[in-house]
């Protein structure tokens, strides 16, 4: 394994160097562009005047500007005087974004060759186990994503330092930012590798990576909408009243406790990690008077833990799954349970129930989604010669679509209404 | 020694190999023959550990599914792996990572015999030239077991000769066991000790090539009157072709005995024709189809 790793590292090194240099150049130009717009210059605006020579100190919680030089001498700053203090844009989100991009693209590069029967004939006959081959590619991919990121990150920090800003930052937050970038990169990379490896062709692999970046969001937002609707039906509330009932102090705690919110936006890894990194970047830049600490709530923390678990499971699943790979499956339809077989019905059913339960006018959308999913299924099966299990899956999809199309008219719309809000309040509180 | 016991393989519902049993002693050069789609390549992939098998394949008692066992095996598929940037030199370096004892001198000598520039990319080579590079690699690796799929595909007569000579030398020097599938049966006949005929998912025939060829004889006969198929009834016919007063017959059995039996038909002229392995193969497959 060692000699294979060495050989592969050597053969990939040129490409890694080229990517690294390109990313460093991009980072440098992004930093230079930021500086051109003076986003890197710290200034305070007092009245109509702008002062760029500013001193600041650490007040026990954050760095705050204390004095500015008005050309004659230093003037102490008071909150009333300052109209605006500049944001210092460290632009650290650029190397992070590039890392995320690499994290989802590199698996295609590292594992793409394993989707060809011809290549597997060679690799699976060599004196190295499938797991070792896969693990070497996994590690190399990690290196191919991390090295360009680290170098471009260094370029960004060097550019910041060259403008004398580095010394005034909260360094620990830069370290946290860097660490979170690596963790996020690992999670995205492992998840992308895992789902790409489950596909049997490169195209399917790319589709899987794209789908999995949105899958959790789709499922959670649908689940959330459906469960909340069920709750709403349970309490027989009109939509406006339902929302009203969620306001603290309006009614008893019971309804609010039953209101499920998973902050479904966090189920999109790119969104979640960009948000998290933005918090940290702002924390590192905290220099302005009216600094409002960015909120990082329990839900975000839970999501961070959830994403870490997903990353670790993907990594273990990937390494464990290498030995299960079959050379015969390459170039065939991707029949893994992690691919179309499960995804298409899951997305179709959850979306249709979501749409159907809320409105009677979504019939066309429900049908369109079902037809699109059935076409997707036929593409996955490379034709319409379905197996018995396929007919069962498609039958369930169609049955649930029809059910969801009539749910609103037959069930929800026919529920008894309560006229006054006070009745609901009492009823809910009593429960 | 390679032992294959009850080996079967299917692609989905399609059975490709069914209950194959075979033993290949060390130092044997075994030709694997069969029509297109017979399962030759699948058999070699199963032996190389590329596919997981139902049944048992053992190399000196060890399974090829273990990476350790595969150190002794070199599998050259019909369409070998190379990348857009691969050159003969880089490909050698790639294989060196897996076969540390691969012989650079042998590789260089074969590459120069084939007049190949080791620094040019493989993608710019013809199919035959690429084949030459991989054959040089296989021979330089000096494995205990060499599995070659469609080995002569794309090779010119001179390259074939170099290849055959090198294989013979390797078997003599290293006692290498070579399993080679090819449609060039005349080439196989030159240097294979034994053969295996795969047809309809099973081994239909196997044994020593020379003995197998000697077990059949071919005669051309001319008669004074037109002759019918019925006249040959009771003879061990492998194939029979009648055109008016002329007949060409391949019989299974010893030549002298068959000549004696044919003489009972009173032919005006009877000549024995040489029969090669390719013809024997064609007759084997045709007789199988008739059955």
PDB file of N, CA and C in Angstrom, chain B residues 46-112:
ATOM      1  N   UNK B  46     -11.983 -14.399 -13.221  1.00  0.00           N
ATOM      2  CA  UNK B  46     -12.234 -15.120 -11.961  1.00  0.00           C
ATOM      3  C   UNK B  46     -10.928 -15.645 -11.386  1.00  0.00           C
ATOM      4  N   UNK B  47     -10.084 -16.140 -12.265  1.00  0.00           N
ATOM      5  CA  UNK B  47      -8.789 -16.670 -11.809  1.00  0.00           C
ATOM      6  C   UNK B  47      -7.892 -15.552 -11.284  1.00  0.00           C
ATOM      7  N   UNK B  48      -8.041 -14.354 -11.879  1.00  0.00           N
ATOM      8  CA  UNK B  48      -7.185 -13.230 -11.462  1.00  0.00           C
ATOM      9  C   UNK B  48      -7.698 -12.560 -10.195  1.00  0.00           C
ATOM     10  N   UNK B  49      -8.907 -12.933  -9.769  1.00  0.00           N
ATOM     11  CA  UNK B  49      -9.464 -12.312  -8.563  1.00  0.00           C
ATOM     12  C   UNK B  49     -10.215 -11.031  -8.858  1.00  0.00           C
ATOM     13  N   UNK B  50     -10.419 -10.722 -10.135  1.00  0.00           N
ATOM     14  CA  UNK B  50     -11.164  -9.505 -10.485  1.00  0.00           C
ATOM     15  C   UNK B  50     -12.632  -9.677 -10.100  1.00  0.00           C
ATOM     16  N   UNK B  51     -13.177 -10.853 -10.403  1.00  0.00           N
ATOM     17  CA  UNK B  51     -14.550 -11.158 -10.015  1.00  0.00           C
ATOM     18  C   UNK B  51     -14.519 -12.099  -8.820  1.00  0.00           C
ATOM     19  N   UNK B  52     -15.519 -11.935  -7.964  1.00  0.00           N
ATOM     20  CA  UNK B  52     -15.673 -12.896  -6.864  1.00  0.00           C
ATOM     21  C   UNK B  52     -16.383 -14.124  -7.430  1.00  0.00           C
ATOM     22  N   UNK B  53     -15.898 -15.281  -7.042  1.00  0.00           N
ATOM     23  CA  UNK B  53     -16.425 -16.490  -7.675  1.00  0.00           C
ATOM     24  C   UNK B  53     -17.311 -17.294  -6.746  1.00  0.00           C
ATOM     25  N   UNK B  54     -18.253 -17.995  -7.380  1.00  0.00           N
ATOM     26  CA  UNK B  54     -18.993 -19.038  -6.676  1.00  0.00           C
ATOM     27  C   UNK B  54     -18.237 -20.311  -6.998  1.00  0.00           C
ATOM     28  N   UNK B  55     -17.712 -20.919  -6.014  1.00  0.00           N
ATOM     29  CA  UNK B  55     -16.858 -22.068  -6.274  1.00  0.00           C
ATOM     30  C   UNK B  55     -15.484 -21.788  -5.711  1.00  0.00           C
ATOM     31  N   UNK B  56     -14.541 -22.553  -6.150  1.00  0.00           N
ATOM     32  CA  UNK B  56     -13.232 -22.475  -5.500  1.00  0.00           C
ATOM     33  C   UNK B  56     -12.105 -22.355  -6.531  1.00  0.00           C
ATOM     34  N   UNK B  57     -11.276 -21.337  -6.346  1.00  0.00           N
ATOM     35  CA  UNK B  57     -10.049 -21.202  -7.148  1.00  0.00           C
ATOM     36  C   UNK B  57      -8.895 -21.124  -6.161  1.00  0.00           C
ATOM     37  N   UNK B  58      -7.930 -21.966  -6.337  1.00  0.00           N
ATOM     38  CA  UNK B  58      -6.791 -21.969  -5.405  1.00  0.00           C
ATOM     39  C   UNK B  58      -5.466 -21.988  -6.160  1.00  0.00           C
ATOM     40  N   UNK B  59      -4.556 -21.125  -5.738  1.00  0.00           N
ATOM     41  CA  UNK B  59      -3.182 -21.123  -6.250  1.00  0.00           C
ATOM     42  C   UNK B  59      -2.305 -21.674  -5.135  1.00  0.00           C
ATOM     43  N   UNK B  60      -1.799 -22.828  -5.313  1.00  0.00           N
ATOM     44  CA  UNK B  60      -1.030 -23.507  -4.250  1.00  0.00           C
ATOM     45  C   UNK B  60      -1.802 -23.470  -2.935  1.00  0.00           C
ATOM     46  N   UNK B  61      -3.084 -23.680  -3.027  1.00  0.00           N
ATOM     47  CA  UNK B  61      -3.926 -23.729  -1.829  1.00  0.00           C
ATOM     48  C   UNK B  61      -4.420 -22.390  -1.339  1.00  0.00           C
ATOM     49  N   UNK B  62      -4.049 -21.280  -2.047  1.00  0.00           N
ATOM     50  CA  UNK B  62      -4.458 -19.945  -1.572  1.00  0.00           C
ATOM     51  C   UNK B  62      -5.409 -19.299  -2.573  1.00  0.00           C
ATOM     52  N   UNK B  63      -6.362 -18.558  -2.013  1.00  0.00           N
ATOM     53  CA  UNK B  63      -7.383 -17.933  -2.859  1.00  0.00           C
ATOM     54  C   UNK B  63      -6.851 -16.638  -3.508  1.00  0.00           C
ATOM     55  N   UNK B  64      -7.213 -16.374  -4.762  1.00  0.00           N
ATOM     56  CA  UNK B  64      -6.762 -15.123  -5.396  1.00  0.00           C
ATOM     57  C   UNK B  64      -7.491 -13.889  -4.868  1.00  0.00           C
ATOM     58  N   UNK B  65      -8.513 -14.118  -4.029  1.00  0.00           N
ATOM     59  CA  UNK B  65      -9.181 -12.943  -3.457  1.00  0.00           C
ATOM     60  C   UNK B  65      -8.283 -12.258  -2.425  1.00  0.00           C
ATOM     61  N   UNK B  66      -7.241 -12.953  -1.983  1.00  0.00           N
ATOM     62  CA  UNK B  66      -6.282 -12.335  -1.066  1.00  0.00           C
ATOM     63  C   UNK B  66      -5.206 -11.608  -1.875  1.00  0.00           C
ATOM     64  N   UNK B  67      -4.937 -10.364  -1.463  1.00  0.00           N
ATOM     65  CA  UNK B  67      -3.939  -9.563  -2.186  1.00  0.00           C
ATOM     66  C   UNK B  67      -2.578 -10.259  -2.185  1.00  0.00           C
ATOM     67  N   UNK B  68      -2.298 -10.955  -1.085  1.00  0.00           N
ATOM     68  CA  UNK B  68      -0.997 -11.637  -0.943  1.00  0.00           C
ATOM     69  C   UNK B  68      -0.811 -12.698  -2.047  1.00  0.00           C
ATOM     70  N   UNK B  69      -1.886 -13.409  -2.330  1.00  0.00           N
ATOM     71  CA  UNK B  69      -1.820 -14.452  -3.367  1.00  0.00           C
ATOM     72  C   UNK B  69      -1.545 -13.817  -4.727  1.00  0.00           C
ATOM     73  N   UNK B  70      -2.126 -12.654  -4.954  1.00  0.00           N
ATOM     74  CA  UNK B  70      -2.024 -12.017  -6.277  1.00  0.00           C
ATOM     75  C   UNK B  70      -0.613 -11.497  -6.576  1.00  0.00           C
ATOM     76  N   UNK B  71       0.266 -11.524  -5.562  1.00  0.00           N
ATOM     77  CA  UNK B  71       1.666 -11.144  -5.826  1.00  0.00           C
ATOM     78  C   UNK B  71       2.297 -12.096  -6.833  1.00  0.00           C
ATOM     79  N   UNK B  72       1.780 -13.336  -6.857  1.00  0.00           N
ATOM     80  CA  UNK B  72       2.329 -14.349  -7.764  1.00  0.00           C
ATOM     81  C   UNK B  72       1.620 -14.377  -9.107  1.00  0.00           C
ATOM     82  N   UNK B  73       0.609 -13.526  -9.245  1.00  0.00           N
ATOM     83  CA  UNK B  73      -0.221 -13.582 -10.465  1.00  0.00           C
ATOM     84  C   UNK B  73      -0.067 -12.290 -11.257  1.00  0.00           C
ATOM     85  N   UNK B  74       0.067 -12.420 -12.548  1.00  0.00           N
ATOM     86  CA  UNK B  74       0.027 -11.233 -13.417  1.00  0.00           C
ATOM     87  C   UNK B  74      -1.080 -11.468 -14.435  1.00  0.00           C
ATOM     88  N   UNK B  75      -2.070 -10.594 -14.396  1.00  0.00           N
ATOM     89  CA  UNK B  75      -3.199 -10.726 -15.324  1.00  0.00           C
ATOM     90  C   UNK B  75      -3.109  -9.608 -16.369  1.00  0.00           C
ATOM     91  N   UNK B  76      -3.076 -10.010 -17.604  1.00  0.00           N
ATOM     92  CA  UNK B  76      -3.069  -9.023 -18.691  1.00  0.00           C
ATOM     93  C   UNK B  76      -4.402  -9.120 -19.440  1.00  0.00           C
ATOM     94  N   UNK B  77      -5.312  -8.169 -19.168  1.00  0.00           N
ATOM     95  CA  UNK B  77      -6.619  -8.242 -19.846  1.00  0.00           C
ATOM     96  C   UNK B  77      -6.530  -7.871 -21.314  1.00  0.00           C
ATOM     97  N   UNK B  78      -7.609  -8.087 -22.029  1.00  0.00           N
ATOM     98  CA  UNK B  78      -7.575  -7.801 -23.479  1.00  0.00           C
ATOM     99  C   UNK B  78      -7.449  -6.309 -23.752  1.00  0.00           C
ATOM    100  N   UNK B  79      -7.940  -5.475 -22.818  1.00  0.00           N
ATOM    101  CA  UNK B  79      -7.842  -4.025 -22.995  1.00  0.00           C
ATOM    102  C   UNK B  79      -7.224  -3.436 -21.717  1.00  0.00           C
ATOM    103  N   UNK B  80      -5.908  -3.402 -21.638  1.00  0.00           N
ATOM    104  CA  UNK B  80      -5.275  -3.043 -20.362  1.00  0.00           C
ATOM    105  C   UNK B  80      -5.448  -1.558 -20.000  1.00  0.00           C
ATOM    106  N   UNK B  81      -5.263  -1.308 -18.706  1.00  0.00           N
ATOM    107  CA  UNK B  81      -5.452   0.050 -18.156  1.00  0.00           C
ATOM    108  C   UNK B  81      -4.253   0.946 -18.454  1.00  0.00           C
ATOM    109  N   UNK B  82      -4.530   2.118 -18.940  1.00  0.00           N
ATOM    110  CA  UNK B  82      -3.509   3.162 -19.039  1.00  0.00           C
ATOM    111  C   UNK B  82      -4.223   4.507 -19.039  1.00  0.00           C
ATOM    112  N   UNK B  83      -3.500   5.541 -18.655  1.00  0.00           N
ATOM    113  CA  UNK B  83      -4.131   6.862 -18.596  1.00  0.00           C
ATOM    114  C   UNK B  83      -3.648   7.706 -19.783  1.00  0.00           C
ATOM    115  N   UNK B  84      -4.182   8.901 -19.889  1.00  0.00           N
ATOM    116  CA  UNK B  84      -3.832   9.782 -21.012  1.00  0.00           C
ATOM    117  C   UNK B  84      -2.351  10.141 -20.988  1.00  0.00           C
ATOM    118  N   UNK B  85      -1.758  10.128 -19.794  1.00  0.00           N
ATOM    119  CA  UNK B  85      -0.350  10.537 -19.689  1.00  0.00           C
ATOM    120  C   UNK B  85       0.600   9.343 -19.574  1.00  0.00           C
ATOM    121  N   UNK B  86       0.051   8.130 -19.602  1.00  0.00           N
ATOM    122  CA  UNK B  86       0.915   6.941 -19.442  1.00  0.00           C
ATOM    123  C   UNK B  86       1.886   6.789 -20.601  1.00  0.00           C
ATOM    124  N   UNK B  87       3.113   6.516 -20.252  1.00  0.00           N
ATOM    125  CA  UNK B  87       4.128   6.137 -21.242  1.00  0.00           C
ATOM    126  C   UNK B  87       4.617   4.751 -20.820  1.00  0.00           C
ATOM    127  N   UNK B  88       5.356   4.046 -21.687  1.00  0.00           N
ATOM    128  CA  UNK B  88       5.893   2.738 -21.247  1.00  0.00           C
ATOM    129  C   UNK B  88       6.696   2.868 -19.953  1.00  0.00           C
ATOM    130  N   UNK B  89       7.472   3.924 -19.835  1.00  0.00           N
ATOM    131  CA  UNK B  89       8.292   4.123 -18.627  1.00  0.00           C
ATOM    132  C   UNK B  89       7.420   4.291 -17.388  1.00  0.00           C
ATOM    133  N   UNK B  90       6.394   5.144 -17.511  1.00  0.00           N
ATOM    134  CA  UNK B  90       5.504   5.400 -16.377  1.00  0.00           C
ATOM    135  C   UNK B  90       4.702   4.146 -16.021  1.00  0.00           C
ATOM    136  N   UNK B  91       4.312   3.410 -17.050  1.00  0.00           N
ATOM    137  CA  UNK B  91       3.545   2.182 -16.797  1.00  0.00           C
ATOM    138  C   UNK B  91       4.420   1.178 -16.051  1.00  0.00           C
ATOM    139  N   UNK B  92       5.698   1.133 -16.436  1.00  0.00           N
ATOM    140  CA  UNK B  92       6.630   0.256 -15.727  1.00  0.00           C
ATOM    141  C   UNK B  92       6.713   0.676 -14.253  1.00  0.00           C
ATOM    142  N   UNK B  93       6.813   1.987 -14.023  1.00  0.00           N
ATOM    143  CA  UNK B  93       6.908   2.495 -12.647  1.00  0.00           C
ATOM    144  C   UNK B  93       5.645   2.153 -11.857  1.00  0.00           C
ATOM    145  N   UNK B  94       4.499   2.210 -12.534  1.00  0.00           N
ATOM    146  CA  UNK B  94       3.232   1.868 -11.885  1.00  0.00           C
ATOM    147  C   UNK B  94       3.246   0.404 -11.432  1.00  0.00           C
ATOM    148  N   UNK B  95       3.658  -0.486 -12.336  1.00  0.00           N
ATOM    149  CA  UNK B  95       3.669  -1.913 -11.992  1.00  0.00           C
ATOM    150  C   UNK B  95       4.768  -2.243 -10.974  1.00  0.00           C
ATOM    151  N   UNK B  96       5.810  -1.446 -10.990  1.00  0.00           N
ATOM    152  CA  UNK B  96       6.915  -1.639 -10.034  1.00  0.00           C
ATOM    153  C   UNK B  96       6.405  -1.472  -8.591  1.00  0.00           C
ATOM    154  N   UNK B  97       5.372  -0.592  -8.430  1.00  0.00           N
ATOM    155  CA  UNK B  97       4.811  -0.381  -7.094  1.00  0.00           C
ATOM    156  C   UNK B  97       4.155  -1.647  -6.554  1.00  0.00           C
ATOM    157  N   UNK B  98       3.746  -2.536  -7.460  1.00  0.00           N
ATOM    158  CA  UNK B  98       3.060  -3.761  -7.031  1.00  0.00           C
ATOM    159  C   UNK B  98       3.942  -4.999  -7.162  1.00  0.00           C
ATOM    160  N   UNK B  99       4.802  -4.971  -8.147  1.00  0.00           N
ATOM    161  CA  UNK B  99       5.710  -6.109  -8.363  1.00  0.00           C
ATOM    162  C   UNK B  99       7.140  -5.589  -8.203  1.00  0.00           C
ATOM    163  N   UNK B 100       7.614  -5.534  -6.959  1.00  0.00           N
ATOM    164  CA  UNK B 100       8.919  -4.911  -6.709  1.00  0.00           C
ATOM    165  C   UNK B 100      10.069  -5.586  -7.454  1.00  0.00           C
ATOM    166  N   UNK B 101       9.883  -6.878  -7.777  1.00  0.00           N
ATOM    167  CA  UNK B 101      10.971  -7.601  -8.442  1.00  0.00           C
ATOM    168  C   UNK B 101      10.896  -7.545  -9.963  1.00  0.00           C
ATOM    169  N   UNK B 102      10.038  -6.732 -10.474  1.00  0.00           N
ATOM    170  CA  UNK B 102       9.899  -6.627 -11.932  1.00  0.00           C
ATOM    171  C   UNK B 102      11.255  -6.226 -12.537  1.00  0.00           C
ATOM    172  N   UNK B 103      11.617  -6.913 -13.620  1.00  0.00           N
ATOM    173  CA  UNK B 103      12.983  -6.808 -14.161  1.00  0.00           C
ATOM    174  C   UNK B 103      13.067  -5.724 -15.242  1.00  0.00           C
ATOM    175  N   UNK B 104      13.777  -4.644 -14.907  1.00  0.00           N
ATOM    176  CA  UNK B 104      13.895  -3.511 -15.837  1.00  0.00           C
ATOM    177  C   UNK B 104      14.679  -3.909 -17.092  1.00  0.00           C
ATOM    178  N   UNK B 105      15.656  -4.794 -16.878  1.00  0.00           N
ATOM    179  CA  UNK B 105      16.506  -5.201 -18.014  1.00  0.00           C
ATOM    180  C   UNK B 105      15.662  -5.950 -19.053  1.00  0.00           C
ATOM    181  N   UNK B 106      14.839  -6.882 -18.541  1.00  0.00           N
ATOM    182  CA  UNK B 106      13.972  -7.652 -19.449  1.00  0.00           C
ATOM    183  C   UNK B 106      13.009  -6.707 -20.164  1.00  0.00           C
ATOM    184  N   UNK B 107      12.427  -5.798 -19.398  1.00  0.00           N
ATOM    185  CA  UNK B 107      11.467  -4.855 -19.984  1.00  0.00           C
ATOM    186  C   UNK B 107      12.128  -4.014 -21.081  1.00  0.00           C
ATOM    187  N   UNK B 108      13.270  -3.440 -20.735  1.00  0.00           N
ATOM    188  CA  UNK B 108      13.968  -2.584 -21.712  1.00  0.00           C
ATOM    189  C   UNK B 108      14.363  -3.373 -22.955  1.00  0.00           C
ATOM    190  N   UNK B 109      14.820  -4.618 -22.725  1.00  0.00           N
ATOM    191  CA  UNK B 109      15.272  -5.414 -23.870  1.00  0.00           C
ATOM    192  C   UNK B 109      14.092  -5.738 -24.800  1.00  0.00           C
ATOM    193  N   UNK B 110      12.944  -6.071 -24.210  1.00  0.00           N
ATOM    194  CA  UNK B 110      11.765  -6.374 -25.043  1.00  0.00           C
ATOM    195  C   UNK B 110      11.243  -5.128 -25.754  1.00  0.00           C
ATOM    196  N   UNK B 111      11.269  -4.018 -25.021  1.00  0.00           N
ATOM    197  CA  UNK B 111      10.799  -2.760 -25.614  1.00  0.00           C
ATOM    198  C   UNK B 111      11.688  -2.387 -26.807  1.00  0.00           C
ATOM    199  N   UNK B 112      12.979  -2.614 -26.657  1.00  0.00           N
ATOM    200  CA  UNK B 112      13.877  -2.275 -27.774  1.00  0.00           C
ATOM    201  C   UNK B 112      13.710  -3.284 -28.924  1.00  0.00           C
TER     202      UNK B 112
END
